[in-house]
Coordinates of N, CA and C in Angstrom, one line a residue:
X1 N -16.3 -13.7 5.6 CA -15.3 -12.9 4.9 C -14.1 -12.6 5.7
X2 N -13.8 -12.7 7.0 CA -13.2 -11.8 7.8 C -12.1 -13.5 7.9
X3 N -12.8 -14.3 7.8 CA -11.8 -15.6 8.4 C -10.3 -15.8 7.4
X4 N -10.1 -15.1 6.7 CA -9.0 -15.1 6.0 C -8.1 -14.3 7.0
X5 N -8.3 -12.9 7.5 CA -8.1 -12.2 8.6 C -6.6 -13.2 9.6
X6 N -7.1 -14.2 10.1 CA -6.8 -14.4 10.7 C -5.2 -15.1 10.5
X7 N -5.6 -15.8 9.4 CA -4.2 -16.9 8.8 C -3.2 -16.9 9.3
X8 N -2.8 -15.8 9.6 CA -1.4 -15.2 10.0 C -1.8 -16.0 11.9
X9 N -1.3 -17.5 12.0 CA -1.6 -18.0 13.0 C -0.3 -17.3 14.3
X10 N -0.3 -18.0 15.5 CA 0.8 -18.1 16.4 C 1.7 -18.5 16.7
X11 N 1.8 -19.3 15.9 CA 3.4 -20.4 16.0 C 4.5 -19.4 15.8
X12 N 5.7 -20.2 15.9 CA 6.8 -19.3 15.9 C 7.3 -18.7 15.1
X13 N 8.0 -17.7 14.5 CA 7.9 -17.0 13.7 C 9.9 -17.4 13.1
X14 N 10.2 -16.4 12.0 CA 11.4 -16.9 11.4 C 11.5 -15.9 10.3
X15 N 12.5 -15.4 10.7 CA 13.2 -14.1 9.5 C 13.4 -14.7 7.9
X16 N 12.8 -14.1 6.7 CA 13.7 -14.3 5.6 C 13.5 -13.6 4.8
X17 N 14.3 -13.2 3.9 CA 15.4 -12.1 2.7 C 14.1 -12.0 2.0
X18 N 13.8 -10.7 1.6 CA 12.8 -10.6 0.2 C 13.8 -9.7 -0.4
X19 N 12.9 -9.8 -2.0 CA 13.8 -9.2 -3.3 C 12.7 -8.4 -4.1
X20 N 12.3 -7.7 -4.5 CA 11.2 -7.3 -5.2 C 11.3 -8.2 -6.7
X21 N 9.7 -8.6 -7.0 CA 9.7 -9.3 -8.2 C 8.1 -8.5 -8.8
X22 N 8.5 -8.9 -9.9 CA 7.5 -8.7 -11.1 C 6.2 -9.7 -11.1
X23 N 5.2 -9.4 -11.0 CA 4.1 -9.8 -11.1 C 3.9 -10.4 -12.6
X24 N 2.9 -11.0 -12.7 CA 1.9 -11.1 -14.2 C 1.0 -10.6 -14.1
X25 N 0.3 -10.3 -15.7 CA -1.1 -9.6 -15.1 C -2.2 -10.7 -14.4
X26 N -2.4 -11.4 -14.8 CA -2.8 -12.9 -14.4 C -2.6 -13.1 -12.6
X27 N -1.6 -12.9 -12.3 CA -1.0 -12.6 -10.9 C -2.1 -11.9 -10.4
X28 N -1.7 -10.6 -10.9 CA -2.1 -9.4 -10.0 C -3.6 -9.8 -10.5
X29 N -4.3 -10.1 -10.9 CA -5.5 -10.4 -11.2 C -6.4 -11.3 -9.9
X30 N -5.6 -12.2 -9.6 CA -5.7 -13.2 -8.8 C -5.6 -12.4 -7.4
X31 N -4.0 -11.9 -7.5 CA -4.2 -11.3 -5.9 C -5.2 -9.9 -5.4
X32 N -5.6 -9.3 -6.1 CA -6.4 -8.2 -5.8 C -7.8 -8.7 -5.8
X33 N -8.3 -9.9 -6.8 CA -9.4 -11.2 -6.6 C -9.2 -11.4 -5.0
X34 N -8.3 -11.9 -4.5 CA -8.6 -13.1 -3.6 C -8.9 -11.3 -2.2
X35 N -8.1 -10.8 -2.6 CA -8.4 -9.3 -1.5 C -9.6 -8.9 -1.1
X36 N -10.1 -8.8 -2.8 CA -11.8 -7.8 -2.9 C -12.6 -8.7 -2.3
X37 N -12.3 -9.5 -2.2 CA -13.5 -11.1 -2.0 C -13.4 -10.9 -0.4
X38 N -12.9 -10.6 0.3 CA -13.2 -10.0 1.7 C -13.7 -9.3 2.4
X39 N -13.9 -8.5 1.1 CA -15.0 -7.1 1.4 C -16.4 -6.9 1.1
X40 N -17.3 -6.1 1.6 CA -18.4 -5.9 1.7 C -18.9 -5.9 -0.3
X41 N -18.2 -5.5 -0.9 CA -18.8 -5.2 -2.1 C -17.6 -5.1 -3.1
X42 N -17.2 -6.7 -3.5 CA -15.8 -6.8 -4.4 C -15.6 -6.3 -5.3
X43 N -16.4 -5.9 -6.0 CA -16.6 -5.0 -7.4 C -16.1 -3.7 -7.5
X44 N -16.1 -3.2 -5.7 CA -15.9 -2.0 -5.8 C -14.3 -1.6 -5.1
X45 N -14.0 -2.6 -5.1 CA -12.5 -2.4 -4.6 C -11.5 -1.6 -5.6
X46 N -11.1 -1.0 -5.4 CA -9.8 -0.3 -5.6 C -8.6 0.0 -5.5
X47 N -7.3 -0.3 -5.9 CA -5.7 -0.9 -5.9 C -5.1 0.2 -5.7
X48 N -4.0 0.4 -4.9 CA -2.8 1.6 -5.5 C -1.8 0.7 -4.9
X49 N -0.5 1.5 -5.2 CA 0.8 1.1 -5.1 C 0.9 -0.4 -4.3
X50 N 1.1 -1.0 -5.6 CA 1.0 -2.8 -5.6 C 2.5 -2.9 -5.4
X51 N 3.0 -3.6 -4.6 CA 4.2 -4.1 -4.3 C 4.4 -5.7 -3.9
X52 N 5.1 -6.1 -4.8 CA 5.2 -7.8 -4.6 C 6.8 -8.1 -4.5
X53 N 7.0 -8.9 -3.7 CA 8.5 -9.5 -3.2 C 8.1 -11.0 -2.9
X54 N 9.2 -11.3 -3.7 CA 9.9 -12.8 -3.6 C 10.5 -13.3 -2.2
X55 N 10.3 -13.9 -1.6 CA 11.0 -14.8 -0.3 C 11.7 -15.6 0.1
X56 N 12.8 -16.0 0.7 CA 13.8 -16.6 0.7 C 12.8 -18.5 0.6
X57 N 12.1 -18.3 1.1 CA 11.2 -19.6 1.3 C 10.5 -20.0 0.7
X58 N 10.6 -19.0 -0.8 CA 9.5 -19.7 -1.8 C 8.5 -19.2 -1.6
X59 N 7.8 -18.2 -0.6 CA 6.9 -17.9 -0.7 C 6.6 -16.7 -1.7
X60 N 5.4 -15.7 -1.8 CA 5.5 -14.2 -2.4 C 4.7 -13.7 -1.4
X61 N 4.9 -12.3 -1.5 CA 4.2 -11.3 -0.7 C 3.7 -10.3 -1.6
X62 N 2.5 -9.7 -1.1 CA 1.9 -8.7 -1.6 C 1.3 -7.5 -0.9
X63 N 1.4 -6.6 -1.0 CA 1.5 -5.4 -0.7 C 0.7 -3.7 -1.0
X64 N 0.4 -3.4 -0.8 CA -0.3 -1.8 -1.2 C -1.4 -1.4 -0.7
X65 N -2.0 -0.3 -1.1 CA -3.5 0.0 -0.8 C -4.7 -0.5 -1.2
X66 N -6.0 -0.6 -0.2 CA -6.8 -0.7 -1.4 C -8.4 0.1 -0.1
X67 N -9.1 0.1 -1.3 CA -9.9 1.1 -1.3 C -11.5 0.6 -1.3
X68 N -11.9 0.0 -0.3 CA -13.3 -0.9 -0.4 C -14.8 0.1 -0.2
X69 N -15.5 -1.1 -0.7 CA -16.8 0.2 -0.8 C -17.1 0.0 0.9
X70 N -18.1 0.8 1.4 CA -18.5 0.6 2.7 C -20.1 0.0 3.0
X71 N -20.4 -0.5 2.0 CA -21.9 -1.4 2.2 C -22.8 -0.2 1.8
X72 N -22.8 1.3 1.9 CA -23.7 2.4 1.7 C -23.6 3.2 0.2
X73 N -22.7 2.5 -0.6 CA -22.4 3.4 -1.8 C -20.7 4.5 -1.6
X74 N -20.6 4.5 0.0 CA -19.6 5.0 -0.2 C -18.2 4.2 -0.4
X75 N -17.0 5.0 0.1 CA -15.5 4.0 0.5 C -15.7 4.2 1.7
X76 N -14.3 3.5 1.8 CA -14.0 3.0 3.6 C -12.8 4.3 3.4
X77 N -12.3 4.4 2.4 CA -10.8 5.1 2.0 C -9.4 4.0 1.8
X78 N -8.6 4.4 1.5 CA -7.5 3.6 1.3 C -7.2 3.0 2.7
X79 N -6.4 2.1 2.7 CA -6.0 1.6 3.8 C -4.9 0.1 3.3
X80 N -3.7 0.0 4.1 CA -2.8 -0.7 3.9 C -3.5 -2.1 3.9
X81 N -2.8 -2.8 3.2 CA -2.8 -4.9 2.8 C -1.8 -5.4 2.8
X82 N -1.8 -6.3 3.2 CA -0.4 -7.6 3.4 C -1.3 -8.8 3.3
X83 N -0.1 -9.5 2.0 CA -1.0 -11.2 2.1 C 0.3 -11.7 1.3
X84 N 0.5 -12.9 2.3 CA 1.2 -14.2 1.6 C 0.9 -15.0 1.1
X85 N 1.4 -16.1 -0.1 CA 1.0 -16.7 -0.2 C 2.1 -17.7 -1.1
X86 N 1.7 -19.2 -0.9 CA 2.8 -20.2 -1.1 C 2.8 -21.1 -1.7
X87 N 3.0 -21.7 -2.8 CA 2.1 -23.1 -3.1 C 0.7 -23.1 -3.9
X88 N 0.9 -21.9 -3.6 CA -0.8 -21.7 -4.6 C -2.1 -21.5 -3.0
X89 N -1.4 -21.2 -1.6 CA -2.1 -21.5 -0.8 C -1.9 -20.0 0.0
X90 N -3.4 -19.0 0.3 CA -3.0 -18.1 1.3 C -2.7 -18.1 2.6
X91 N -1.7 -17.7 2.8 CA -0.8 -18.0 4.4 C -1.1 -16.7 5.1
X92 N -1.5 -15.6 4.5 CA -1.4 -14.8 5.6 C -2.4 -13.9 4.7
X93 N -3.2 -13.4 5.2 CA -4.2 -12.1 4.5 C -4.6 -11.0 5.9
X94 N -4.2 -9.7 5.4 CA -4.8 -8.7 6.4 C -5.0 -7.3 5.4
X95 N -6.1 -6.5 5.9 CA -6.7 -5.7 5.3 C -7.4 -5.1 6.1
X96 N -8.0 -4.1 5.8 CA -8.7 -3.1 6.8 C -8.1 -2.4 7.7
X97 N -9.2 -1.6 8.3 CA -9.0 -0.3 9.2 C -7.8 -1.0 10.5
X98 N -8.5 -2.1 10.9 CA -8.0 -2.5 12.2 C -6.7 -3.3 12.1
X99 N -6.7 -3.5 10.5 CA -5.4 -4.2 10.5 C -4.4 -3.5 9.8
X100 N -4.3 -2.2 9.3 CA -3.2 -1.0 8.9 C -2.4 -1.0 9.4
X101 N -1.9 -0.7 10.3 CA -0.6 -0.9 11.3 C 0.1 -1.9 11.0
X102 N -0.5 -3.4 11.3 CA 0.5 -4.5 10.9 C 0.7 -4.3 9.5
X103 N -0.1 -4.5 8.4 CA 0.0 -4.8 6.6 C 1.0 -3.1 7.0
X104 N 1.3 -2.3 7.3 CA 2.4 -1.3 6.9 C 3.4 -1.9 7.0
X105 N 3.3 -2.6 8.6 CA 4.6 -2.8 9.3 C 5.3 -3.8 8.6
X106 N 4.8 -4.9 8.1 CA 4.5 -6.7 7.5 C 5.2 -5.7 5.8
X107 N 4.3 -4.6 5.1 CA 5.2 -4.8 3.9 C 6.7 -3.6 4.1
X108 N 6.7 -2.6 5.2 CA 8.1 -2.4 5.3 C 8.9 -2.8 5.0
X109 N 9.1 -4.0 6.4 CA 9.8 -5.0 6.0 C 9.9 -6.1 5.0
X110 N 9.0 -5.8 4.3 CA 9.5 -6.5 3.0 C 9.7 -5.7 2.0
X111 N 9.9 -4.4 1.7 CA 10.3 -3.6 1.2 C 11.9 -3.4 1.8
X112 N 12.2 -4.0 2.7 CA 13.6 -3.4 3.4 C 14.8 -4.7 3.4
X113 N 14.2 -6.2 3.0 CA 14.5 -7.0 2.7 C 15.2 -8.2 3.5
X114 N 14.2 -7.8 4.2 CA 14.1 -9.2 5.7 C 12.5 -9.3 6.0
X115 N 11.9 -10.1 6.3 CA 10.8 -10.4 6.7 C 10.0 -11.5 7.6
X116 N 9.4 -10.9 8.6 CA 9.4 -12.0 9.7 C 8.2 -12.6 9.4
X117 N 8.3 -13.9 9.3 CA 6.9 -14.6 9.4 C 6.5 -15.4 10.4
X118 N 5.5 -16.1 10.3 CA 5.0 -17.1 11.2 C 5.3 -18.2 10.1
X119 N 5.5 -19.5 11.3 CA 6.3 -20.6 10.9 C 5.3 -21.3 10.8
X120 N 5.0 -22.4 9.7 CA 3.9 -23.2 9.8 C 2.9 -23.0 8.4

């Protein structure tokens, strides 16, 4: 589950323009899919403030909270997400406790309308 985690490889990285865009439901169906599916219990995942931006490079980003069960019946609680993706292909997925800081930092800046990626 966690190997999606990593995507976001080392190579060199490269600024580009995001725009906020409109989803489909179909979309968002897909992206909150491919999210839950890295958690302990997908069924029980949970969305808030969904944010998607367009990329100067073709790509999309996605953005917001989400709220996973914790394997015991409970949550984990909200906690920030960032995931790219390009082509029909995930380029970048992060989620969870340990990875909140970056998915804030990663959709700031794409809320602010520059965004740095990894190249490759």
């Amino acid at each position: 589950m966690a190997g999606l985690a990593g995507l976001a490889g080392c190579a060199g990285t490269t600024l580009v323009t995001t725009q906020p865009a409109e989803a489909t439901p179909r979309e968002l169906f897909w992206a909150k899919n491919t999210l839950a599916e890295q958690t302990l219990d997908p069924g029980a995942a949970r969305f808030r403030d969904l944010y998607v931006a367009d990329l100067g490079n073709g790509d999309r980003v996605y953005c917001g909270e989400m709220n996973a069960g914790n394997g015991v019946g409970g949550f984990q609680g909200f906690q920030p997400f960032y995931m790219r993706q390009g082509k029909g292909v995930v380029k970048a997925l992060n989620q969870g406790a340990e990875r909140a800081a970056f998915s804030a930092e990663k959709c700031a800046e794409a809320k602010s309308g520059a965004l740095r990626i990894n190249e490759g």
